[in-house]
Amino acid sequence: MAAMPRRAALLLALGLGLAAGFRAAPRGERPSLRLGATPLPLKLYNTATRSKEPFTPQEAGKASFYSCGPTVYDFAHVGNFRAFLTYDVLKRWIANGHGVDVTHILNLTDVDDKIIVRMQEENVGLIELTRKFEGYFKEDLAALNVVPASAMPRATDHMDDII
């Protein structure tokens, strides 16, 4: 049996996982996050109050959130993409189900011990290695139809802020 291409294996694994927990809309119908004209309620865990609370934007019609992105030294795997798909579902629910403009910032970790080891193994520079896997990551997100983040800042672009 021939080896399955990386992207096909990733999509198959994610598809099987999603199929186990979600029902698709009937063919030709757009999935809805509403019951009639009322948005389905969304409750989020507030770490400050240690309780689930109804989602209400701090500024009417706008919401923003930050999420951790990949460390770009290798291909992302199914476990990584589970998190990115979760962010995508949350973003779509807030935007489409509640009519809120969502700003999503997803960081790219492009400096890490694993990156240094990989640079040495492949005898390449930091930018060459990390941009290559950053590109693959973005291609895979597009293949999964994930709505892109509003911005994807790289850690190396903000070292002064971090230190």
CSV table of C-alpha atoms in Angstrom, one decimal:
chain,number,residue,atom,x,y,z
A,1,MET,CA,0.0,0.0,0.0
A,2,ALA,CA,1.4,3.4,-1.0
A,3,ALA,CA,2.1,6.0,1.8
A,4,MET,CA,-0.6,8.6,2.2
A,5,PRO,CA,0.5,12.2,1.7
A,6,ARG,CA,1.0,14.2,4.9
A,7,ARG,CA,-1.9,16.6,4.2
A,8,ALA,CA,-4.3,13.8,3.2
A,9,ALA,CA,-3.5,11.9,6.4
A,10,LEU,CA,-4.0,15.0,8.5
A,11,LEU,CA,-7.3,15.9,6.9
A,12,LEU,CA,-8.5,12.3,7.2
A,13,ALA,CA,-7.6,12.1,10.9
A,14,LEU,CA,-9.3,15.4,11.7
A,15,GLY,CA,-12.3,14.5,9.6
A,16,LEU,CA,-12.8,11.3,11.5
A,17,GLY,CA,-12.4,13.1,14.8
A,18,LEU,CA,-14.9,15.8,13.8
A,19,ALA,CA,-17.3,13.3,12.4
A,20,ALA,CA,-17.5,11.5,15.7
A,21,GLY,CA,-18.8,14.6,17.5
A,22,PHE,CA,-20.6,16.9,15.1
A,23,ARG,CA,-23.5,16.6,12.7
A,24,ALA,CA,-23.2,18.4,9.3
A,25,ALA,CA,-25.9,20.6,8.0
A,26,PRO,CA,-28.1,19.0,5.3
A,27,ARG,CA,-26.5,19.3,1.8
A,28,GLY,CA,-26.9,22.7,0.4
A,29,GLU,CA,-27.7,24.3,3.7
A,30,ARG,CA,-25.4,26.6,5.6
A,31,PRO,CA,-24.7,25.5,9.1
A,32,SER,CA,-26.3,27.8,11.7
A,33,LEU,CA,-25.3,28.9,15.1
A,34,ARG,CA,-28.8,30.2,15.8
A,35,LEU,CA,-32.1,28.8,17.0
A,36,GLY,CA,-34.5,30.8,14.9
A,37,ALA,CA,-33.5,34.4,15.2
A,38,THR,CA,-31.8,34.0,18.6
A,39,PRO,CA,-28.1,33.3,18.9
A,40,LEU,CA,-27.3,30.1,20.8
A,41,PRO,CA,-25.9,31.2,24.2
A,42,LEU,CA,-22.2,31.1,24.6
A,43,LYS,CA,-20.7,30.7,28.1
A,44,LEU,CA,-17.0,31.0,28.7
A,45,TYR,CA,-15.0,30.2,31.8
A,46,ASN,CA,-13.8,33.4,33.5
A,47,THR,CA,-10.5,32.6,35.4
A,48,ALA,CA,-10.9,35.8,37.4
A,49,THR,CA,-14.3,34.8,38.9
A,50,ARG,CA,-13.7,31.1,38.5
A,51,SER,CA,-17.1,30.6,37.0
A,52,LYS,CA,-18.8,30.2,33.6
A,53,GLU,CA,-20.3,33.4,32.4
A,54,PRO,CA,-22.4,34.4,29.4
A,55,PHE,CA,-20.3,35.9,26.6
A,56,THR,CA,-20.7,39.7,26.3
A,57,PRO,CA,-18.2,41.8,24.5
A,58,GLN,CA,-16.5,44.5,26.5
A,59,GLU,CA,-17.0,46.8,23.6
A,60,ALA,CA,-20.3,46.5,21.7
A,61,GLY,CA,-19.9,44.6,18.4
A,62,LYS,CA,-16.2,43.8,18.9
A,63,ALA,CA,-14.2,41.1,20.6
A,64,SER,CA,-10.5,40.1,20.6
A,65,PHE,CA,-8.5,37.1,21.8
A,66,TYR,CA,-5.0,35.9,21.9
A,67,SER,CA,-4.0,32.3,21.4
A,68,CYS,CA,-0.8,30.4,21.3
A,69,GLY,CA,0.4,29.2,17.9
A,70,PRO,CA,2.9,26.6,16.8
A,71,THR,CA,6.7,26.4,17.4
A,72,VAL,CA,7.8,26.4,13.8
A,73,TYR,CA,10.5,23.8,13.7
A,74,ASP,CA,8.6,20.9,12.2
A,75,PHE,CA,5.2,20.1,10.6
A,76,ALA,CA,2.2,20.7,12.9
A,77,HIS,CA,0.4,17.5,13.8
A,78,VAL,CA,-3.2,16.4,14.5
A,79,GLY,CA,-2.8,17.3,18.2
A,80,ASN,CA,-1.7,20.8,17.3
A,81,PHE,CA,-4.5,21.3,14.8
A,82,ARG,CA,-7.1,20.3,17.4
A,83,ALA,CA,-6.3,23.5,19.2
A,84,PHE,CA,-6.3,25.6,16.1
A,85,LEU,CA,-9.7,24.2,15.0
A,86,THR,CA,-11.1,25.0,18.5
A,87,TYR,CA,-10.0,28.6,18.1
A,88,ASP,CA,-11.6,28.6,14.6
A,89,VAL,CA,-14.9,27.3,15.9
A,90,LEU,CA,-14.9,29.9,18.8
A,91,LYS,CA,-14.1,32.7,16.4
A,92,ARG,CA,-16.8,31.7,13.9
A,93,TRP,CA,-19.4,31.2,16.7
A,94,ILE,CA,-18.7,34.7,18.1
A,95,ALA,CA,-18.6,36.4,14.6
A,96,ASN,CA,-21.4,34.5,12.9
A,97,GLY,CA,-23.6,33.6,15.8
A,98,HIS,CA,-23.4,36.8,17.7
A,99,GLY,CA,-22.6,39.4,14.9
A,100,VAL,CA,-19.4,40.5,16.6
A,101,ASP,CA,-16.2,41.6,14.8
A,102,VAL,CA,-13.4,39.3,16.1
A,103,THR,CA,-9.8,40.2,16.2
A,104,HIS,CA,-7.7,37.1,16.7
A,105,ILE,CA,-3.9,37.2,17.4
A,106,LEU,CA,-2.0,33.9,17.1
A,107,ASN,CA,1.6,34.0,18.0
A,108,LEU,CA,4.3,32.1,16.1
A,109,THR,CA,7.2,30.8,18.3
A,110,ASP,CA,10.2,31.1,16.1
A,111,VAL,CA,12.9,30.8,18.8
A,112,ASP,CA,13.2,27.7,21.0
A,113,ASP,CA,15.7,25.0,22.0
A,114,LYS,CA,14.0,22.6,19.6
A,115,ILE,CA,14.6,25.1,16.7
A,116,ILE,CA,18.3,25.5,17.6
A,117,VAL,CA,18.7,21.7,17.6
A,118,ARG,CA,16.9,21.4,14.2
A,119,MET,CA,19.0,24.3,12.8
A,120,GLN,CA,22.1,22.3,13.7
A,121,GLU,CA,20.8,19.0,12.4
A,122,GLU,CA,19.9,20.6,9.0
A,123,ASN,CA,22.8,23.1,8.9
A,124,VAL,CA,20.4,26.0,8.1
A,125,GLY,CA,19.7,29.4,9.6
A,126,LEU,CA,16.9,30.4,11.9
A,127,ILE,CA,14.9,32.4,9.3
A,128,GLU,CA,15.3,29.7,6.6
A,129,LEU,CA,14.1,26.9,8.9
A,130,THR,CA,11.3,28.8,10.7
A,131,ARG,CA,9.8,30.5,7.6
A,132,LYS,CA,9.7,27.1,5.8
A,133,PHE,CA,7.6,25.5,8.6
A,134,GLU,CA,5.6,28.7,9.1
A,135,GLY,CA,4.6,28.4,5.4
A,136,TYR,CA,3.6,24.8,5.8
A,137,PHE,CA,1.5,25.7,8.8
A,138,LYS,CA,-0.3,28.4,6.9
A,139,GLU,CA,-0.9,26.1,4.0
A,140,ASP,CA,-2.3,23.4,6.3
A,141,LEU,CA,-4.7,26.0,8.0
A,142,ALA,CA,-5.9,27.0,4.6
A,143,ALA,CA,-6.4,23.3,3.6
A,144,LEU,CA,-8.5,22.9,6.7
A,145,ASN,CA,-10.6,26.0,5.9
A,146,VAL,CA,-9.6,27.7,9.1
A,147,VAL,CA,-10.3,31.4,9.1
A,148,PRO,CA,-6.9,33.1,9.3
A,149,ALA,CA,-6.0,35.0,12.5
A,150,SER,CA,-6.0,38.8,12.2
A,151,ALA,CA,-2.3,38.8,12.9
A,152,MET,CA,0.4,36.2,13.5
A,153,PRO,CA,3.3,38.0,15.2
A,154,ARG,CA,6.7,36.1,15.5
A,155,ALA,CA,8.4,36.0,18.9
A,156,THR,CA,11.7,37.1,17.3
A,157,ASP,CA,10.0,40.4,16.2
A,158,HIS,CA,9.1,41.2,19.9
A,159,MET,CA,12.2,40.1,21.8
A,160,ASP,CA,12.7,43.5,23.4
A,161,ASP,CA,9.1,43.4,24.7
A,162,ILE,CA,9.5,39.8,26.0
A,163,ILE,CA,12.8,40.5,27.8
